[in-house]
């Protein structure tokens, strides 16, 4: 599994997530081939304790930004869109699914994705450069 081999912890992620988890219910939403792989990546990065909920496209049957993906997530966690914030690194998946559901969104520009080059017309609520910046936005 190349994704598991390539997965590396983001600097300060554990400290930031520890603080956010005190105030928010955190969940992973991922276009992934398996929820097991997503959970193994979280475990490898020592972040699994912060994410009680993991939702992946292979289990839901739709990929982000399809509306049915987020409908499923919202129903499972019993939360309304106005009470959710989507944080992600892909404009055409993470930020677009937030827009489609009238949610606040935060784009973390951790690395360059080719997907983002053609998606510059998708506007997040906030843009940040690193995960530590979440603490000043939230």
CSV table of C-alpha atoms in Angstrom, one decimal:
chain,number,residue,atom,x,y,z
A,1,UNK,CA,0.0,0.0,0.0
A,2,UNK,CA,1.9,3.0,-1.2
A,3,UNK,CA,-0.4,5.5,0.7
A,4,UNK,CA,0.6,3.9,4.0
A,5,UNK,CA,4.3,3.9,3.1
A,6,UNK,CA,4.2,7.6,2.0
A,7,UNK,CA,2.1,8.8,5.0
A,8,UNK,CA,4.1,11.0,7.4
A,9,UNK,CA,2.9,13.0,10.4
A,10,UNK,CA,2.4,16.7,9.9
A,11,UNK,CA,4.5,18.8,12.2
A,12,UNK,CA,2.6,19.9,15.3
A,13,UNK,CA,-0.5,17.9,14.2
A,14,UNK,CA,-0.8,16.0,17.5
A,15,UNK,CA,-0.6,19.2,19.6
A,16,UNK,CA,-3.1,21.0,17.5
A,17,UNK,CA,-5.6,18.1,17.3
A,18,UNK,CA,-5.3,17.6,21.1
A,19,UNK,CA,-6.5,21.2,21.6
A,20,UNK,CA,-9.2,21.0,18.9
A,21,UNK,CA,-10.5,17.7,20.2
A,22,UNK,CA,-11.4,19.4,23.5
A,23,UNK,CA,-13.8,21.7,21.7
A,24,UNK,CA,-14.9,19.9,18.6
A,25,UNK,CA,-15.9,16.4,17.5
A,26,UNK,CA,-13.3,15.5,14.8
A,27,UNK,CA,-13.9,13.1,11.9
A,28,UNK,CA,-12.0,12.1,8.9
A,29,UNK,CA,-13.7,12.2,5.5
A,30,UNK,CA,-11.6,10.6,2.8
A,31,UNK,CA,-11.7,9.5,-0.8
A,32,UNK,CA,-9.9,6.3,0.0
A,33,UNK,CA,-10.1,2.7,-1.1
A,34,UNK,CA,-10.6,1.3,2.4
A,35,UNK,CA,-11.5,2.5,5.9
A,36,UNK,CA,-8.9,0.1,7.2
A,37,UNK,CA,-6.2,1.9,5.2
A,38,UNK,CA,-7.3,5.3,6.5
A,39,UNK,CA,-7.3,4.0,10.1
A,40,UNK,CA,-3.8,2.5,9.6
A,41,UNK,CA,-2.5,5.8,8.3
A,42,UNK,CA,-3.9,7.6,11.4
A,43,UNK,CA,-2.3,5.0,13.6
A,44,UNK,CA,1.0,5.3,11.9
A,45,UNK,CA,0.9,9.0,12.4
A,46,UNK,CA,-0.3,8.5,16.0
A,47,UNK,CA,-3.4,10.5,15.4
A,48,UNK,CA,-6.2,7.8,15.7
A,49,UNK,CA,-7.2,8.9,19.2
A,50,UNK,CA,-8.4,12.2,17.9
A,51,UNK,CA,-10.7,10.8,15.2
A,52,UNK,CA,-13.5,8.6,16.5
A,53,UNK,CA,-15.3,8.8,13.1
A,54,UNK,CA,-13.6,7.8,9.8
A,55,UNK,CA,-15.7,8.0,6.6
A,56,UNK,CA,-14.3,6.8,3.3
A,57,UNK,CA,-15.7,6.9,-0.2
A,58,UNK,CA,-15.3,3.1,-0.7
A,59,UNK,CA,-17.7,2.4,2.2
A,60,UNK,CA,-20.1,5.2,1.3
A,61,UNK,CA,-20.3,4.4,-2.4
A,62,UNK,CA,-19.6,8.0,-3.5
A,63,UNK,CA,-16.5,10.2,-3.6
A,64,UNK,CA,-16.1,13.7,-2.4
A,65,UNK,CA,-17.5,16.2,-3.5
A,66,UNK,CA,-20.7,14.2,-4.3
A,67,UNK,CA,-23.5,15.4,-2.2
A,68,UNK,CA,-24.5,11.9,-1.1
A,69,UNK,CA,-21.1,11.5,0.5
A,70,UNK,CA,-21.7,14.4,2.9
A,71,UNK,CA,-25.3,13.5,3.4
A,72,UNK,CA,-24.2,10.1,4.7
A,73,UNK,CA,-21.6,11.7,7.0
A,74,UNK,CA,-24.0,14.2,8.4
A,75,UNK,CA,-26.7,11.6,9.0
A,76,UNK,CA,-24.2,9.3,10.7
A,77,UNK,CA,-22.8,11.9,13.1
A,78,UNK,CA,-26.2,13.6,13.5
A,79,UNK,CA,-25.0,17.1,12.9
A,80,UNK,CA,-26.4,19.8,10.6
A,81,UNK,CA,-24.2,21.5,7.9
A,82,UNK,CA,-24.1,24.8,9.7
A,83,UNK,CA,-22.4,23.2,12.7
A,84,UNK,CA,-19.6,21.6,10.6
A,85,UNK,CA,-16.3,22.9,9.3
A,86,UNK,CA,-14.4,21.1,6.6
A,87,UNK,CA,-10.7,21.3,6.7
A,88,UNK,CA,-8.7,20.0,3.8
A,89,UNK,CA,-5.9,20.3,1.3
A,90,UNK,CA,-7.8,19.8,-1.9
A,91,UNK,CA,-10.0,22.5,-3.3
A,92,UNK,CA,-11.9,20.3,-5.7
A,93,UNK,CA,-12.8,17.7,-3.1
A,94,UNK,CA,-12.7,19.1,0.5
A,95,UNK,CA,-13.5,22.7,-0.1
A,96,UNK,CA,-16.0,22.1,-2.8
A,97,UNK,CA,-18.0,19.6,-0.7
A,98,UNK,CA,-18.1,22.2,2.0
A,99,UNK,CA,-19.4,24.8,-0.5
A,100,UNK,CA,-22.0,22.4,-1.8
A,101,UNK,CA,-23.3,22.0,1.8
A,102,UNK,CA,-23.1,25.6,2.9
A,103,UNK,CA,-20.3,24.8,5.4
A,104,UNK,CA,-17.4,26.8,6.6
A,105,UNK,CA,-14.2,25.6,5.0
A,106,UNK,CA,-10.5,25.9,5.7
A,107,UNK,CA,-7.9,25.1,3.0
A,108,UNK,CA,-4.6,24.0,4.4
A,109,UNK,CA,-1.9,24.6,1.8
A,110,UNK,CA,0.4,21.9,3.0
A,111,UNK,CA,1.7,20.9,-0.4
A,112,UNK,CA,1.0,21.5,-4.0
A,113,UNK,CA,-1.7,19.2,-5.6
A,114,UNK,CA,-2.2,19.3,-9.3
A,115,UNK,CA,-5.9,19.1,-8.5
A,116,UNK,CA,-5.8,22.6,-6.9
A,117,UNK,CA,-4.2,24.3,-10.0
A,118,UNK,CA,-7.4,23.9,-12.0
A,119,UNK,CA,-9.7,24.7,-9.1
A,120,UNK,CA,-8.6,28.2,-8.3
A,121,UNK,CA,-12.3,29.4,-8.7
A,122,UNK,CA,-13.2,27.4,-5.6
A,123,UNK,CA,-12.9,29.7,-2.6
A,124,UNK,CA,-12.5,28.5,1.0
A,125,UNK,CA,-13.7,30.5,4.0
A,126,UNK,CA,-10.1,30.6,5.2
A,127,UNK,CA,-6.7,29.7,3.8
A,128,UNK,CA,-3.9,28.7,6.1
A,129,UNK,CA,-0.3,27.6,5.5
A,130,UNK,CA,0.2,25.1,8.3
A,131,UNK,CA,-1.9,23.1,10.8
A,132,UNK,CA,-0.9,25.3,13.7
A,133,UNK,CA,-2.8,28.2,12.1
A,134,UNK,CA,-6.0,26.3,12.8
A,135,UNK,CA,-5.8,27.5,16.4
A,136,UNK,CA,-6.0,31.1,15.4
A,137,UNK,CA,-8.9,30.5,13.0
A,138,UNK,CA,-11.1,28.3,15.2
